[in-house]
């Protein structure tokens, strides 16, 4: 047998021996017996943690790999061990003689467990309550502050030494901590601030509104979803392959970009519908301001873009009520005769520019009925957010990298950038059938085809039966939101009434004011005074002028 085979067999034997020891320890623990080493370590954890019974029970459950539902059994087991332990040995743990009778390695392991358990509890609070994913520096600082002071000074110094070392050693310590306690190095996911009950109430009212609106339509419905997305000029921060060493001369690996391009972005107004034959007709609008859209460039590029892509040069690249009305006019002109054959439903979110009364009245005049997705629910109920925008951004990154890699000196001009965005829109937005997306978010088929992901987010095993009757205002919004809306309406009426009274009083004051010039040897002073006091002021000014002339 070769030496390599012998080493492999020896390694497997040691592995099996460790597994056998762990199994025996676990079986003994289940029968109520602990090994002397395990009992001694649990006593150290109890004393060093300030006589924390829960900490000792957690230590036993952690070492025996037991679930949290066995914590009460672990408490009872530790209490039995503590009562059976001789009193002199417990007293030795509370003074410096512990170093003479106990192993420094065992005490360091007990101190490390207390530290890591406290750090784990703090990390749970930061992640779940405060929404913070602590950095390496924050984790190290907190770990140093959580070192148990009940341990001997030598043990404290040994535990803190690994945390006060180099950044590389700190990363290794944190990597072991993440492996042991089930953590990862990543980014916290954004979750809804709504409670599950609020989400269910909002979703049910929204589905009822959709079903009622579609049931009342005498013609075949055409459901269109419109939303805005920010598209950056320079897609920085993309992960790729970077050389660490190479035949570099004066040039170094890096991306040279202007600050305006790095920070600049415009608004993409996207539109999709449930009918693939109509999807190509929907307008896809890129909205920019005069600084972003050079007039000469967009005039030259517009003729090369597809007919469904429009470049709008406005005062601001943010959407507003006026632009929404302009969008509705363009949508109706693009649909043409379809408006006479079908009922158009425009599904939008609760952005401020979407809920203006002028926008809704203008849409009704054009024969378009608007359906609003409840606030905070677009990540679950809007087709563009759930299925479309992620694919669009991925394709946009791919095409932008190809364009930048092929461009001279890696500079993507405005004309090239507009063509990249246009190609991404044609490949993803206008070139696909999105009927399935509308069905999966409950806009079609009576919510019978809701996706499992949305059902899980709403806390439903299956979608409840939703009536095809429009809900009342009290049923369409939550009770708290209805109260807030009523309070806002009341405060708005009071503010409008106060402004009206202020304007009327200002007009009355202006009608009573006349301009009076006081002519004195020193200067000519204009005053605005009430008409009733005009004669008295004239006499005072004349007397003042005579006295100054005599002096």
Coordinates of C-alpha atoms in Angstrom, one line a residue:
X1 CA 0.0 0.0 0.0
X2 CA 1.4 3.4 -0.9
X3 CA 1.9 6.2 1.6
X4 CA -0.9 8.3 0.1
X5 CA -3.4 5.5 0.4
X6 CA -2.3 4.8 4.0
X7 CA -2.8 8.5 4.9
X8 CA -6.2 8.5 3.4
X9 CA -7.3 5.4 5.3
X10 CA -5.9 6.9 8.5
X11 CA -7.9 10.0 7.9
X12 CA -11.1 8.1 7.4
X13 CA -10.5 6.1 10.6
X14 CA -10.1 9.3 12.6
X15 CA -13.2 10.7 11.0
X16 CA -15.2 7.6 12.0
X17 CA -13.8 7.7 15.5
X18 CA -14.9 11.3 15.9
X19 CA -18.4 10.5 14.6
X20 CA -18.6 7.6 17.0
X21 CA -17.6 9.7 20.0
X22 CA -20.2 12.4 19.0
X23 CA -22.9 9.8 18.7
X24 CA -22.1 8.3 22.1
X25 CA -22.1 11.7 23.7
X26 CA -25.4 12.5 22.1
X27 CA -26.9 9.2 23.2
X28 CA -25.7 9.7 26.7
X29 CA -27.2 13.2 26.8
X30 CA -30.5 11.9 25.6
X31 CA -30.4 9.4 28.5
X32 CA -29.5 12.1 30.9
X33 CA -25.8 11.5 31.2
X34 CA -23.0 13.9 30.4
X35 CA -19.3 13.2 30.1
X36 CA -17.1 14.8 32.8
X37 CA -15.5 17.1 30.2
X38 CA -18.8 18.3 28.9
X39 CA -20.1 18.9 32.4
X40 CA -17.0 20.8 33.4
X41 CA -17.2 23.0 30.2
X42 CA -20.9 23.7 30.9
X43 CA -20.1 24.8 34.5
X44 CA -17.4 27.2 33.1
X45 CA -19.9 28.7 30.7
X46 CA -22.4 29.1 33.5
X47 CA -19.9 30.9 35.8
X48 CA -18.1 33.0 33.2
X49 CA -21.5 34.2 31.8
X50 CA -22.5 35.7 35.2
X51 CA -24.5 32.6 36.2
X52 CA -26.7 32.7 33.1
X53 CA -28.7 29.4 33.1
X54 CA -29.9 30.0 29.5
X55 CA -26.3 30.4 28.3
X56 CA -25.3 27.1 29.9
X57 CA -28.4 25.3 28.4
X58 CA -27.6 26.8 24.9
X59 CA -24.0 25.6 25.3
X60 CA -25.2 22.0 25.9
X61 CA -27.7 22.2 23.0
X62 CA -25.0 23.6 20.7
X63 CA -22.5 20.9 21.5
X64 CA -25.0 18.1 21.3
X65 CA -26.5 19.5 18.1
X66 CA -30.0 19.6 19.5
X67 CA -32.9 21.8 18.3
X68 CA -34.2 24.8 20.2
X69 CA -37.3 22.9 21.4
X70 CA -35.0 20.8 23.7
X71 CA -33.9 23.9 25.7
X72 CA -36.0 23.0 28.7
X73 CA -34.5 19.5 28.8
X74 CA -31.0 21.1 28.7
X75 CA -31.9 23.4 31.6
X76 CA -33.0 20.5 33.7
X77 CA -29.9 18.5 32.8
X78 CA -27.6 21.3 33.7
X79 CA -29.3 21.9 37.0
X80 CA -28.7 18.3 37.8
X81 CA -25.0 18.6 36.9
X82 CA -24.7 21.7 39.0
X83 CA -26.2 20.2 42.1
X84 CA -24.0 17.1 41.8
X85 CA -20.8 19.1 41.3
X86 CA -18.6 19.4 44.5
X87 CA -18.7 22.9 46.0
X88 CA -14.9 23.4 46.0
X89 CA -14.6 22.9 42.3
X90 CA -17.4 25.5 41.6
X91 CA -15.6 27.9 44.0
X92 CA -12.3 27.4 42.1
X93 CA -14.0 28.6 38.9
X94 CA -14.8 31.9 40.5
X95 CA -11.2 32.9 41.4
X96 CA -7.7 32.8 39.9
X97 CA -7.0 29.3 41.2
X98 CA -9.0 28.1 38.2
X99 CA -5.9 28.6 36.1
X100 CA -4.0 26.1 38.2
X101 CA -6.6 23.4 38.1
X102 CA -8.2 23.8 34.7
X103 CA -6.8 23.8 31.1
X104 CA -6.4 27.2 29.5
X105 CA -7.6 25.8 26.2
X106 CA -10.9 24.5 27.7
X107 CA -11.5 27.9 29.5
X108 CA -10.8 29.8 26.3
X109 CA -13.3 27.6 24.4
X110 CA -16.0 28.4 27.0
X111 CA -15.2 32.1 26.9
X112 CA -15.3 32.0 23.1
X113 CA -18.7 30.4 23.1
X114 CA -20.1 33.0 25.4
X115 CA -18.7 35.8 23.2
X116 CA -20.0 34.2 20.0
X117 CA -23.4 33.5 21.4
X118 CA -23.8 37.2 22.6
X119 CA -22.5 38.3 19.2
X120 CA -25.1 36.1 17.5
X121 CA -27.9 37.6 19.5
X122 CA -26.7 41.1 18.7
X123 CA -26.4 40.2 15.0
X124 CA -30.0 38.9 15.1
X125 CA -31.2 42.3 16.4
X126 CA -29.2 44.2 13.9
X127 CA -30.5 42.2 10.9
X128 CA -34.1 41.7 12.0
X129 CA -35.0 44.8 14.0
X130 CA -32.7 47.5 12.7
X131 CA -32.2 46.3 9.1
X132 CA -28.4 46.5 9.3
X133 CA -25.8 44.1 8.0
X134 CA -22.7 44.9 10.2
X135 CA -19.4 45.3 8.5
X136 CA -16.2 43.6 9.5
X137 CA -15.1 46.5 11.6
X138 CA -18.5 46.7 13.4
X139 CA -18.5 43.0 14.1
X140 CA -15.0 43.1 15.6
X141 CA -15.7 46.2 17.8
X142 CA -18.9 44.6 19.1
X143 CA -17.1 41.3 19.7
X144 CA -14.4 43.0 21.8
X145 CA -17.1 44.7 23.8
X146 CA -18.8 41.4 24.5
X147 CA -15.8 39.5 25.9
X148 CA -17.0 38.2 29.3
X149 CA -15.4 40.0 32.2
X150 CA -16.0 37.2 34.6
X151 CA -13.2 35.1 32.9
X152 CA -9.6 35.2 34.2
X153 CA -7.5 38.0 32.7
X154 CA -5.3 35.5 30.8
X155 CA -8.3 34.0 29.1
X156 CA -9.7 37.4 28.2
X157 CA -6.4 38.4 26.7
X158 CA -6.2 35.2 24.7
X159 CA -9.7 35.6 23.2
X160 CA -9.2 39.3 22.4
X161 CA -5.8 38.7 20.8
X162 CA -7.4 37.1 17.7
X163 CA -9.7 40.1 17.3
X164 CA -7.0 42.7 17.7
X165 CA -4.8 41.2 15.1
X166 CA -4.5 42.0 11.4
X167 CA -7.5 42.5 9.1
X168 CA -6.7 39.1 7.5
X169 CA -6.9 37.3 10.8
X170 CA -10.2 39.1 11.6
X171 CA -11.7 38.0 8.3
X172 CA -10.6 34.4 9.1
X173 CA -12.2 34.6 12.6
X174 CA -15.4 36.0 11.1
X175 CA -15.5 33.3 8.4
X176 CA -15.4 30.6 11.1
X177 CA -18.1 32.5 13.1
X178 CA -20.3 32.6 10.0
X179 CA -19.8 28.9 9.3
X180 CA -20.6 27.9 12.9
X181 CA -23.6 30.2 13.5
X182 CA -25.3 30.0 10.0
X183 CA -24.5 33.5 8.7
X184 CA -23.3 34.6 5.3
X185 CA -21.5 37.6 3.8
X186 CA -24.1 39.4 1.7
X187 CA -26.6 42.1 1.4
X188 CA -29.9 42.3 3.3
X189 CA -33.0 41.9 1.1
X190 CA -35.5 44.7 1.1
X191 CA -38.8 43.4 2.5
X192 CA -42.2 45.1 2.7
X193 CA -43.0 47.1 5.8
X194 CA -46.6 46.0 5.6
X195 CA -47.9 43.3 8.0
X196 CA -49.1 40.0 6.4
X197 CA -52.7 40.9 7.3
X198 CA -52.4 44.3 5.6
X199 CA -51.0 42.8 2.5
X200 CA -53.8 40.2 2.3
X201 CA -56.4 43.0 2.8
X202 CA -54.9 45.2 0.1
X203 CA -54.5 42.3 -2.4
X204 CA -58.0 41.1 -1.9
X205 CA -59.5 44.6 -2.4
X206 CA -57.3 45.1 -5.4
X207 CA -58.3 41.8 -7.0
X208 CA -62.0 42.7 -6.3
X209 CA -61.5 46.0 -8.0
X210 CA -59.9 44.4 -11.0
X211 CA -62.6 41.7 -11.3
X212 CA -65.4 44.2 -11.0
X213 CA -63.9 46.6 -13.6
X214 CA -63.3 43.8 -16.1
X215 CA -66.8 42.3 -15.5
X216 CA -68.5 45.7 -16.2
X217 CA -66.6 46.1 -19.5
X218 CA -69.0 45.5 -22.5
X219 CA -66.1 45.1 -24.9
X220 CA -63.1 42.8 -24.7
X221 CA -60.6 44.3 -22.2
X222 CA -57.1 45.3 -23.1
X223 CA -54.9 45.5 -20.0
X224 CA -51.8 47.8 -20.2
X225 CA -49.2 48.1 -17.4
X226 CA -47.2 51.3 -17.4
X227 CA -44.3 52.2 -15.0
X228 CA -41.2 54.2 -14.8
X229 CA -37.6 52.9 -14.4
X230 CA -34.3 54.8 -14.0
X231 CA -31.7 54.0 -16.6
X232 CA -28.1 55.1 -15.9
X233 CA -25.8 56.4 -18.6
X234 CA -22.8 54.7 -17.1
X235 CA -23.4 51.2 -15.6
X236 CA -20.6 51.1 -13.1
X237 CA -20.0 48.4 -10.5
X238 CA -20.5 45.5 -12.8
X239 CA -18.6 42.3 -11.7
X240 CA -16.2 40.9 -14.3
X241 CA -12.6 39.7 -14.9
X242 CA -9.8 42.1 -13.8
X243 CA -6.1 41.6 -14.2
X244 CA -4.1 41.8 -11.0
X245 CA -0.7 41.7 -12.7
X246 CA 0.4 42.1 -16.3
X247 CA 2.6 44.0 -18.7
X248 CA 1.3 47.4 -17.6
X249 CA 3.2 50.5 -18.7
X250 CA 1.6 53.9 -18.2
X251 CA -1.9 52.5 -18.4
X252 CA -3.5 50.7 -15.4
X253 CA -6.8 48.7 -15.2
X254 CA -9.6 51.1 -14.6
X255 CA -12.6 52.8 -16.1
X256 CA -12.3 56.5 -17.0
X257 CA -15.6 58.3 -16.9
X258 CA -16.9 61.8 -16.5
X259 CA -18.7 62.7 -13.3
X260 CA -21.8 63.8 -15.3
X261 CA -22.0 60.4 -17.0
X262 CA -21.4 58.5 -13.8
X263 CA -24.2 60.3 -11.9
X264 CA -26.5 60.9 -14.9
X265 CA -29.7 58.9 -15.5
X266 CA -32.9 59.3 -17.3
X267 CA -36.5 57.9 -16.9
X268 CA -37.7 55.1 -19.1
X269 CA -41.5 55.0 -19.3
X270 CA -42.2 51.3 -20.1
X271 CA -45.5 49.8 -21.3
X272 CA -46.6 46.2 -21.8
X273 CA -50.0 44.6 -22.4
X274 CA -51.6 41.1 -22.3
X275 CA -52.1 41.0 -26.1
X276 CA -48.9 40.2 -28.1
X277 CA -50.4 41.6 -31.3
X278 CA -50.8 45.0 -29.6
X279 CA -47.6 45.0 -27.6
X280 CA -45.4 46.3 -30.5
X281 CA -47.7 49.4 -30.8
X282 CA -47.3 50.6 -27.2
X283 CA -45.1 53.6 -26.8
X284 CA -41.7 53.2 -25.1
X285 CA -40.5 56.6 -24.0
X286 CA -37.1 57.8 -22.9
X287 CA -37.5 61.0 -20.8
X288 CA -34.5 63.3 -20.4
X289 CA -33.8 67.0 -19.6
X290 CA -32.0 69.5 -21.9
X291 CA -28.6 68.7 -20.3
X292 CA -28.9 65.0 -21.0
X293 CA -30.6 65.2 -24.4
X294 CA -28.6 67.3 -26.8
X295 CA -31.2 68.5 -29.4
X296 CA -28.9 67.9 -32.4
X297 CA -28.1 64.3 -31.3
X298 CA -31.7 63.2 -30.6
X299 CA -32.9 64.6 -33.9
X300 CA -30.3 62.6 -35.7
X301 CA -30.9 59.4 -33.7
X302 CA -34.7 59.5 -33.6
X303 CA -35.0 58.6 -37.3
X304 CA -32.8 55.5 -36.7
X305 CA -34.9 54.2 -33.8
X306 CA -38.0 51.9 -34.1
X307 CA -41.4 53.5 -34.5
X308 CA -42.5 52.6 -30.9
X309 CA -39.5 54.3 -29.2
X310 CA -39.8 58.1 -28.5
X311 CA -37.3 60.6 -27.1
X312 CA -38.9 63.3 -25.0
X313 CA -36.8 66.3 -24.1
X314 CA -38.5 68.0 -21.1
X315 CA -37.5 70.5 -18.4
X316 CA -36.9 67.6 -16.0
X317 CA -36.4 63.9 -16.5
X318 CA -38.9 63.2 -13.7
X319 CA -42.5 62.2 -14.7
X320 CA -45.3 64.5 -13.8
X321 CA -49.0 65.0 -14.4
X322 CA -48.5 67.0 -17.6
X323 CA -46.3 64.3 -19.0
X324 CA -48.8 61.6 -18.0
X325 CA -51.5 63.4 -20.0
X326 CA -49.1 63.6 -22.9
X327 CA -48.4 59.9 -22.6
X328 CA -52.1 59.0 -22.6
X329 CA -52.6 61.1 -25.8
X330 CA -49.7 59.2 -27.4
X331 CA -51.0 55.9 -26.3
X332 CA -54.5 56.5 -27.7
X333 CA -53.0 57.7 -31.0
X334 CA -50.8 54.6 -31.2
X335 CA -53.8 52.3 -30.5
X336 CA -56.0 54.0 -33.1
X337 CA -59.1 51.9 -33.9
X338 CA -58.4 49.4 -31.1
X339 CA -60.0 51.9 -28.7
X340 CA -63.4 51.5 -30.5
X341 CA -63.1 47.7 -30.4
X342 CA -61.8 47.1 -26.9
X343 CA -61.9 48.7 -23.4
X344 CA -58.4 49.9 -22.4
X345 CA -57.4 49.5 -18.7
X346 CA -54.2 51.2 -17.7
X347 CA -52.6 49.7 -14.6
X348 CA -50.3 52.0 -12.7
X349 CA -48.9 52.3 -9.2
X350 CA -49.6 55.0 -6.6
X351 CA -46.9 57.5 -7.7
X352 CA -47.9 61.1 -7.2
X353 CA -48.0 61.8 -10.9
X354 CA -50.4 58.9 -11.5
X355 CA -53.1 59.8 -9.0
X356 CA -53.6 63.4 -9.9
X357 CA -57.3 64.1 -10.7
X358 CA -56.4 65.9 -13.9
X359 CA -54.7 62.7 -15.1
X360 CA -57.7 60.5 -14.3
X361 CA -60.2 62.9 -15.9
X362 CA -58.1 63.2 -19.0
X363 CA -57.8 59.4 -19.3
X364 CA -61.6 59.0 -19.0
X365 CA -62.0 61.6 -21.8
X366 CA -59.8 59.5 -24.0
X367 CA -61.6 56.3 -23.2
X368 CA -59.0 54.8 -20.9
X369 CA -59.8 53.5 -17.5
X370 CA -57.1 53.5 -14.8
X371 CA -56.6 50.8 -12.2
X372 CA -54.3 51.7 -9.3
X373 CA -52.1 49.1 -7.6
X374 CA -52.1 49.6 -3.8
X375 CA -49.2 51.3 -2.2
X376 CA -46.4 49.0 -1.1
X377 CA -47.6 46.1 -3.3
X378 CA -46.0 46.8 -6.6
X379 CA -43.2 44.3 -5.9
X380 CA -45.9 41.6 -5.7
X381 CA -48.7 42.7 -8.0
X382 CA -47.2 44.7 -10.9
X383 CA -46.1 42.7 -14.0
X384 CA -43.3 45.1 -14.9
X385 CA -41.7 44.9 -11.4
X386 CA -42.2 41.2 -11.0
X387 CA -41.2 39.8 -14.4
X388 CA -39.9 42.5 -16.8
X389 CA -37.5 45.0 -15.4
X390 CA -35.0 42.5 -14.1
X391 CA -34.7 40.9 -17.6
X392 CA -34.4 44.4 -19.1
X393 CA -31.6 45.4 -16.8
X394 CA -29.7 42.2 -17.5
X395 CA -30.0 42.6 -21.2
X396 CA -29.1 46.3 -20.9
X397 CA -25.9 45.5 -19.0
X398 CA -24.9 42.8 -21.6
X399 CA -25.4 45.2 -24.6
X400 CA -23.8 48.1 -22.8
X401 CA -20.6 46.1 -22.1
X402 CA -20.5 44.9 -25.7
X403 CA -20.9 48.5 -27.0
X404 CA -18.3 49.9 -24.5
X405 CA -15.8 47.1 -25.4
X406 CA -16.1 47.8 -29.1
X407 CA -16.2 51.6 -28.9
X408 CA -13.1 53.7 -29.6
X409 CA -11.2 54.4 -26.3
X410 CA -14.2 52.7 -24.5
X411 CA -16.3 55.9 -24.7
X412 CA -20.1 55.3 -25.2
X413 CA -21.5 58.5 -26.8
X414 CA -25.2 59.5 -26.4
X415 CA -26.0 58.2 -29.8
X416 CA -24.5 54.8 -29.1
X417 CA -26.1 54.7 -25.7
X418 CA -29.6 55.4 -27.1
X419 CA -29.2 52.6 -29.6
X420 CA -28.2 50.2 -26.8
X421 CA -31.3 51.1 -24.8
X422 CA -33.4 50.8 -27.9
X423 CA -32.0 47.3 -28.7
X424 CA -32.7 46.2 -25.1
X425 CA -36.3 47.5 -25.3
X426 CA -36.9 45.7 -28.6
X427 CA -35.5 42.4 -27.4
X428 CA -37.1 42.3 -24.0
X429 CA -40.1 44.6 -23.7
X430 CA -41.6 44.7 -27.2
X431 CA -40.4 41.4 -28.5
X432 CA -42.0 39.1 -26.0
X433 CA -45.4 37.8 -25.1
X434 CA -46.3 39.0 -21.6
X435 CA -49.7 37.5 -21.3
X436 CA -48.4 34.9 -18.8
X437 CA -47.0 37.7 -16.6
X438 CA -50.5 39.3 -16.3
X439 CA -52.0 35.9 -15.4
X440 CA -49.4 35.2 -12.7
X441 CA -50.0 38.5 -10.9
X442 CA -53.8 38.1 -10.9
X443 CA -54.8 40.6 -13.6
X444 CA -56.4 37.8 -15.7
X445 CA -58.2 34.5 -15.3
X446 CA -59.8 35.5 -12.0
X447 CA -56.6 35.0 -10.0
X448 CA -56.7 31.2 -10.7
X449 CA -53.2 31.3 -12.0
X450 CA -51.4 33.2 -9.3
X451 CA -47.8 32.2 -8.9
X452 CA -46.6 30.3 -5.9
X453 CA -44.1 33.0 -5.1
X454 CA -46.9 35.6 -4.8
X455 CA -49.1 33.3 -2.8
X456 CA -46.2 32.8 -0.4
X457 CA -45.6 36.5 -0.1
X458 CA -49.3 37.1 0.7
X459 CA -49.4 34.2 3.1
X460 CA -52.1 32.3 1.2
X461 CA -52.1 28.6 0.4
X462 CA -54.5 29.4 -2.5
X463 CA -56.2 32.6 -3.6
X464 CA -59.7 33.0 -1.9
X465 CA -62.8 33.5 -4.0
X466 CA -62.9 37.1 -5.1
X467 CA -66.3 38.6 -6.1
X468 CA -66.7 40.4 -9.4
X469 CA -68.2 43.5 -7.8
X470 CA -66.5 46.8 -7.3
X471 CA -65.8 47.4 -3.6
X472 CA -66.9 50.4 -1.6
X473 CA -64.3 53.0 -0.5
X474 CA -64.2 51.4 3.0
X475 CA -63.5 48.0 1.5
X476 CA -60.9 49.2 -1.0
X477 CA -58.5 50.7 1.6
X478 CA -57.5 49.8 5.1
X479 CA -59.3 51.4 8.0
X480 CA -56.2 53.2 9.1
X481 CA -55.5 54.5 5.5
X482 CA -59.2 55.6 5.2
X483 CA -58.9 57.6 8.4
X484 CA -55.6 59.2 7.1
X485 CA -57.3 60.0 3.8
X486 CA -60.2 61.6 5.6
X487 CA -57.8 63.6 7.9
X488 CA -55.9 64.7 4.8
X489 CA -59.0 65.8 3.0
X490 CA -60.2 67.8 6.1
X491 CA -56.8 69.5 6.5
X492 CA -56.7 70.2 2.7
X493 CA -60.1 71.9 2.9
X494 CA -59.1 74.0 5.9
X495 CA -55.9 75.1 4.1
X496 CA -57.8 76.0 0.9
X497 CA -60.3 77.9 3.0
X498 CA -57.6 79.8 4.8
X499 CA -55.8 80.6 1.6
X500 CA -59.0 81.9 0.1
X501 CA -59.6 84.2 3.1
X502 CA -56.0 85.4 3.0
X503 CA -56.3 86.3 -0.7
X504 CA -59.6 88.1 -0.1
X505 CA -58.2 90.1 2.8
X506 CA -55.1 91.0 0.8
X507 CA -57.3 92.3 -2.0
X508 CA -59.3 94.4 0.4
X509 CA -56.1 95.9 1.9
X510 CA -54.7 96.7 -1.6
X511 CA -58.0 98.5 -2.5
X512 CA -57.6 100.7 0.6
X513 CA -54.0 101.6 0.1
X514 CA -52.8 104.6 -1.8
X515 CA -49.2 105.8 -2.6
X516 CA -48.2 109.0 -0.7
X517 CA -45.0 110.9 -1.3
X518 CA -43.5 112.8 1.5
X519 CA -41.5 115.7 0.1
X520 CA -38.9 117.0 2.6
X521 CA -35.6 118.8 2.2
X522 CA -33.7 115.6 2.9
X523 CA -35.4 113.1 0.6
X524 CA -38.6 112.0 -1.1
X525 CA -40.1 109.1 0.8
X526 CA -42.9 106.9 -0.7
X527 CA -45.4 105.3 1.7
X528 CA -48.3 103.0 1.3
X529 CA -50.9 104.0 3.8
X530 CA -54.6 103.6 4.3
X531 CA -56.8 106.1 2.6
X532 CA -58.5 107.2 5.9
X533 CA -55.2 108.4 7.3
X534 CA -54.0 110.2 4.2
X535 CA -55.1 113.7 5.3
X536 CA -53.5 113.4 8.8
X537 CA -50.2 112.2 7.4
X538 CA -50.1 115.0 4.8
X539 CA -50.5 117.6 7.6
X540 CA -47.7 115.9 9.7
X541 CA -45.4 115.8 6.7
X542 CA -46.0 119.5 5.9
X543 CA -45.4 120.5 9.5
X544 CA -42.2 118.5 9.5
X545 CA -41.0 120.2 6.3
X546 CA -41.7 123.7 7.7
X547 CA -39.8 123.0 10.9
X548 CA -36.7 121.6 9.0
X549 CA -36.8 124.6 6.7
X550 CA -36.8 127.1 9.6
X551 CA -33.9 125.3 11.3

